[in-house]
Amino acid sequence: MSEGSPFSCVLDARARLGESPVWSVAEQVLYWVDIKGRTLNRFDPATGANKAMAMPEDIGSVALVEGGGFIAAMRSGLFLVDTDGRVRERLAANPEDPAVSRFNDGRTDPAGRFLVGTIDEPKAGGQAHLYRFDERGLVPLVGGLLTSNGLAFSPDSTWLYHSDTPAFTIYRQRYDIETGTFSDREEWVRLTPTEDDRGRPDGAAVDIEGCYWTALYEGGRIQRYSPQGELLAEFPVPARCPTMVAFGGADLKTLFVTSARDGRPDDELAHLPQSGGIFAMRVSVPGLPEPLFRRPVP
Ligand SMILES: O=C1O[C@H](CS(=O)(=O)O)[C@@H](O)[C@H](O)[C@H]1O
């Protein structure tokens, strides 16, 4: 355990921008990406070994695919990647300009569709979108975003959670799992930045009680919210920029957190040298197994 934090560093990865932790129940390992370091990683907590697989471009998120391999959301599009990290096929192109937009946070819905958003890198007034990918192709569902993030589903699949990080806001909307469509979004939680605290909602996961856990980028902590949007607890992380959480371990009661170190000031990195690492803590309420992406049948 780190001083003042319930989290231990389980992998001192020094990732530039660690993201998208995904627990594989079948393999009992944690997959994660380094977006700017351009790697897809397989971390085995039982041995401490991490295998980094080089990617050809920035990789924003991954999800596990039924039958093996990954769907990878990269800068130029969505791709199928095999278990050895070889890019096999492009499923969809990024409809935005890849010079200023890349795919970011993504998650499979409980019916096997892939939801994924983009990041408007120049933050030019909200050019990013949230998309759905299934047999209907890549369809934009929400526009006007700066950084699409925080995708998660309630345990009964009736709510979709979603955040826009630089807007300091988490939204939720009624989700129809039969069709992959949703109602208009409602503002669910809005954080108020201060001069000392620009913590904003990044990647997230929901536990079996329906509580929403979010990393606070530049906020150095993880928050847990009730389904009613009430802040229940906060847990400091030994990194200023935790990026996303995932439940793992045999009982899904280990909370893993990825983090970033890219662009952080020297004094902060001196104080928080494990920034960019993977952290973990035990929790009393487990998460849910991550659904597998079902490749659409043409
Ligand atoms: O690139 C990223 O940056 C954002 C933070 S922000 O958009 O600059 O506020 C981070 O949340 C995101 O996950 C990451 O991919």
XYZ file of C-alpha atoms and ligand atoms in Angstrom:
313
model
C 0.000 0.000 0.000
C 1.301 3.477 -0.831
C 1.485 6.140 1.833
C -1.918 7.780 2.274
C -3.483 5.654 -0.459
C -5.227 2.282 -0.301
C -3.726 1.483 -3.716
C -0.512 -0.437 -4.326
C 1.455 -0.135 -7.524
C 1.248 -3.605 -9.088
C 3.078 -2.630 -12.283
C 5.506 0.287 -12.446
C 4.800 0.611 -16.160
C 5.746 4.280 -16.622
C 3.083 4.412 -19.346
C 2.754 7.689 -21.199
C -1.036 7.428 -21.187
C -2.218 4.146 -19.668
C -5.887 3.434 -20.356
C -8.585 0.848 -21.032
C -7.917 -1.802 -18.361
C -9.999 -4.877 -19.228
C -10.041 -7.992 -17.078
C -10.161 -11.316 -18.897
C -12.082 -13.812 -16.778
C -10.954 -16.659 -19.062
C -7.230 -15.881 -18.716
C -7.243 -14.120 -15.320
C -5.096 -11.326 -16.714
C -5.499 -7.589 -17.218
C -5.257 -6.143 -20.702
C -4.553 -2.424 -20.972
C -3.215 0.073 -23.477
C -0.657 2.851 -23.523
C -2.344 5.239 -25.941
C 0.669 7.393 -26.717
C 3.224 4.648 -26.131
C 1.259 2.673 -28.772
C 1.146 -0.656 -26.979
C -1.475 -3.225 -26.103
C -0.424 -4.931 -22.863
C -1.155 -8.231 -21.138
C -0.471 -8.047 -17.403
C -0.582 -11.181 -15.273
C -0.990 -10.162 -11.614
C -0.143 -13.691 -10.462
C 3.400 -13.444 -11.814
C 3.831 -9.691 -12.224
C 4.760 -10.226 -15.883
C 3.650 -7.704 -18.482
C 3.833 -8.353 -22.221
C 3.744 -5.190 -24.353
C 2.612 -5.623 -27.960
C 3.513 -2.758 -30.306
C 0.648 -1.110 -32.182
C 0.999 0.829 -35.444
C -0.777 3.940 -34.160
C -2.307 5.511 -31.055
C -4.652 2.974 -29.462
C -7.433 4.483 -27.344
C -9.180 1.376 -26.053
C -9.692 -2.343 -26.525
C -12.367 -4.921 -25.811
C -12.205 -8.699 -25.819
C -13.776 -10.513 -28.765
C -15.865 -13.681 -28.579
C -13.636 -16.469 -29.889
C -10.396 -14.615 -29.045
C -8.495 -11.452 -29.878
C -9.519 -7.823 -29.534
C -11.399 -5.006 -31.115
C -8.999 -2.081 -30.943
C -10.072 1.541 -31.280
C -7.091 3.342 -32.777
C -6.503 6.731 -34.340
C -7.574 5.847 -37.881
C -10.327 3.347 -37.130
C -11.587 0.207 -35.433
C -9.519 -2.930 -36.016
C -9.520 -6.609 -35.166
C -6.262 -7.581 -33.472
C -5.264 -11.165 -32.758
C -4.064 -12.537 -29.422
C -0.426 -11.915 -30.425
C -1.118 -8.268 -31.132
C -1.182 -8.521 -34.939
C -3.634 -6.174 -36.645
C -5.810 -8.402 -38.833
C -8.588 -6.323 -40.287
C -10.061 -2.854 -40.312
C -13.713 -2.917 -39.288
C -14.461 0.796 -39.669
C -12.619 4.020 -40.491
C -12.583 7.001 -38.137
C -15.214 9.279 -39.735
C -13.495 12.317 -38.230
C -10.176 13.851 -39.261
C -7.509 11.558 -37.742
C -5.073 14.478 -37.729
C -7.041 16.009 -34.854
C -9.238 13.149 -33.629
C -8.617 9.621 -32.430
C -10.766 6.963 -30.852
C -10.760 7.058 -27.066
C -12.740 5.175 -24.390
C -14.736 2.165 -25.636
C -16.752 -0.658 -24.082
C -18.809 -3.621 -25.235
C -22.473 -3.534 -24.266
C -24.018 -6.640 -22.671
C -25.422 -7.669 -26.100
C -21.952 -7.653 -27.695
C -22.031 -4.279 -29.519
C -19.042 -1.946 -29.234
C -19.633 1.608 -28.046
C -16.727 3.974 -28.510
C -16.089 7.690 -28.584
C -13.489 10.050 -29.947
C -11.399 12.863 -28.527
C -11.328 16.321 -30.081
C -7.616 16.887 -29.545
C -7.478 20.666 -30.181
C -10.641 20.925 -28.035
C -12.065 22.973 -30.901
C -15.562 23.417 -29.607
C -16.711 19.825 -29.341
C -16.078 17.917 -32.559
C -15.990 14.505 -30.853
C -18.736 11.887 -30.907
C -19.927 8.726 -29.238
C -20.506 5.900 -31.726
C -22.019 2.429 -31.758
C -20.482 -0.333 -33.862
C -22.494 -3.447 -34.779
C -24.020 -5.006 -37.914
C -25.420 -1.557 -38.794
C -21.885 -0.201 -39.033
C -20.353 2.711 -37.151
C -23.193 5.050 -36.220
C -22.806 8.390 -34.372
C -25.116 8.586 -31.369
C -23.982 11.714 -29.522
C -22.089 14.733 -30.884
C -20.735 17.985 -29.509
C -18.204 16.299 -27.224
C -14.665 17.247 -26.284
C -13.442 13.909 -24.886
C -15.846 10.984 -24.980
C -15.182 8.900 -21.888
C -16.547 6.968 -18.895
C -18.709 4.400 -20.715
C -20.397 1.896 -18.387
C -23.712 0.075 -18.033
C -25.914 -0.511 -15.026
C -26.014 -4.199 -13.965
C -29.505 -4.629 -15.516
C -28.357 -2.866 -18.730
C -31.090 -0.224 -18.497
C -28.727 2.726 -17.986
C -25.771 3.865 -20.032
C -23.261 6.130 -18.305
C -20.963 8.358 -20.325
C -18.763 11.347 -19.543
C -17.186 14.292 -21.324
C -13.947 14.758 -19.403
C -13.101 18.435 -20.028
C -16.766 19.322 -19.379
C -16.385 17.796 -15.868
C -19.681 16.008 -16.489
C -21.032 12.465 -16.302
C -24.270 11.812 -18.197
C -26.665 8.911 -18.112
C -29.407 7.788 -20.422
C -31.967 4.980 -20.567
C -30.508 2.164 -22.649
C -32.470 -0.326 -24.746
C -30.333 -3.437 -24.840
C -32.505 -4.983 -27.581
C -31.671 -2.255 -30.078
C -28.592 -0.514 -28.688
C -30.439 2.805 -28.681
C -30.949 5.262 -25.851
C -33.019 8.184 -24.654
C -31.812 11.773 -24.467
C -29.001 12.126 -22.005
C -29.422 13.695 -18.623
C -26.676 15.390 -16.681
C -26.007 12.989 -13.833
C -22.967 14.367 -11.997
C -21.152 17.627 -12.643
C -17.918 18.344 -10.813
C -16.879 21.863 -9.968
C -13.235 22.610 -10.756
C -11.253 24.833 -8.459
C -7.823 26.384 -8.855
C -6.322 23.516 -6.844
C -8.448 20.685 -8.142
C -9.101 20.124 -11.836
C -10.063 16.492 -11.259
C -12.440 15.447 -14.050
C -14.263 12.220 -14.858
C -12.283 9.783 -16.965
C -12.687 6.012 -17.449
C -15.172 4.142 -15.286
C -16.761 0.841 -14.261
C -19.930 -0.186 -12.420
C -20.056 -2.688 -9.537
C -22.808 -5.255 -8.862
C -24.636 -2.763 -6.619
C -24.897 -0.419 -9.589
C -22.419 2.062 -8.150
C -20.288 3.969 -10.650
C -16.538 4.182 -10.066
C -14.710 6.904 -11.961
C -11.074 7.898 -12.194
C -10.499 11.631 -11.846
C -7.892 12.743 -14.379
C -5.698 15.403 -12.752
C -7.661 14.722 -9.561
C -5.409 12.012 -8.081
C -8.318 9.906 -6.872
C -11.111 7.477 -7.643
C -14.719 8.243 -6.754
C -17.638 5.882 -6.168
C -21.175 7.161 -6.830
C -24.505 5.573 -5.898
C -27.025 4.928 -8.724
C -28.701 8.148 -7.578
C -25.526 10.120 -8.271
C -24.548 10.605 -4.642
C -20.814 10.594 -3.908
C -20.241 7.647 -1.563
C -16.465 7.441 -1.254
C -13.137 8.689 -2.575
C -9.826 6.831 -2.739
C -6.533 8.630 -3.365
C -4.221 7.141 -5.999
C -0.432 7.677 -6.010
C -0.647 9.398 -9.414
C -2.138 12.761 -10.338
C -3.743 11.367 -13.485
C -5.555 8.087 -12.902
C -7.351 7.308 -16.157
C -9.670 4.301 -15.796
C -10.754 1.564 -13.404
C -11.576 -2.123 -13.948
C -12.659 -4.905 -11.617
C -10.558 -8.062 -11.761
C -9.155 -10.955 -9.806
C -10.806 -14.348 -9.317
C -13.653 -12.754 -7.311
C -13.779 -9.472 -9.295
C -13.002 -7.651 -6.063
C -9.671 -6.165 -7.095
C -9.997 -2.669 -8.508
C -7.255 -1.952 -11.036
C -6.447 1.608 -12.112
C -4.388 2.790 -15.070
C -2.623 6.163 -15.037
C -0.684 8.651 -17.128
C 2.653 10.470 -16.817
C 2.879 12.200 -20.201
C 3.271 15.968 -19.919
C 3.271 15.974 -16.140
C 5.614 18.467 -14.449
C 8.956 17.248 -13.082
C 8.149 18.121 -9.470
C 4.930 16.102 -9.655
C 6.762 13.084 -11.101
C 9.425 13.407 -8.408
C 6.682 13.317 -5.787
C 4.608 10.623 -7.555
C 7.271 8.555 -9.346
C 4.926 5.662 -10.129
C 2.723 7.874 -12.318
C 1.940 5.855 -15.431
C 1.732 2.676 -13.371
C -1.055 0.190 -12.756
C -2.450 0.348 -9.236
C -4.772 -2.028 -7.392
C -6.809 -2.201 -4.209
C -9.225 -4.737 -2.774
C -12.901 -3.745 -2.550
C -15.847 -5.360 -0.786
C -18.381 -5.140 -3.625
C -17.343 -6.963 -6.816
C -17.655 -5.821 -10.405
C -19.223 -7.650 -13.310
C -17.488 -9.749 -15.960
C -16.757 -7.707 -19.077
C -19.041 -8.653 -22.021
C -17.329 -9.951 -25.162
C -17.646 -8.177 -28.513
C -19.608 -10.180 -31.079
C -18.322 -9.679 -34.544
C -21.275 -8.736 -36.807
C -22.219 -11.403 -39.338
C -22.207 -9.747 -42.789
O -6.070 11.862 -23.936
C -6.732 11.761 -22.943
O -6.969 12.884 -22.213
C -8.071 12.915 -21.427
C -8.105 14.078 -20.472
S -8.654 15.538 -21.216
O -9.537 15.253 -22.320
O -7.477 16.220 -21.679
O -9.358 16.305 -20.194
C -8.222 11.635 -20.716
O -9.287 11.698 -19.899
C -8.404 10.565 -21.721
O -8.832 9.371 -21.165
C -7.191 10.423 -22.477
O -7.336 9.474 -23.474
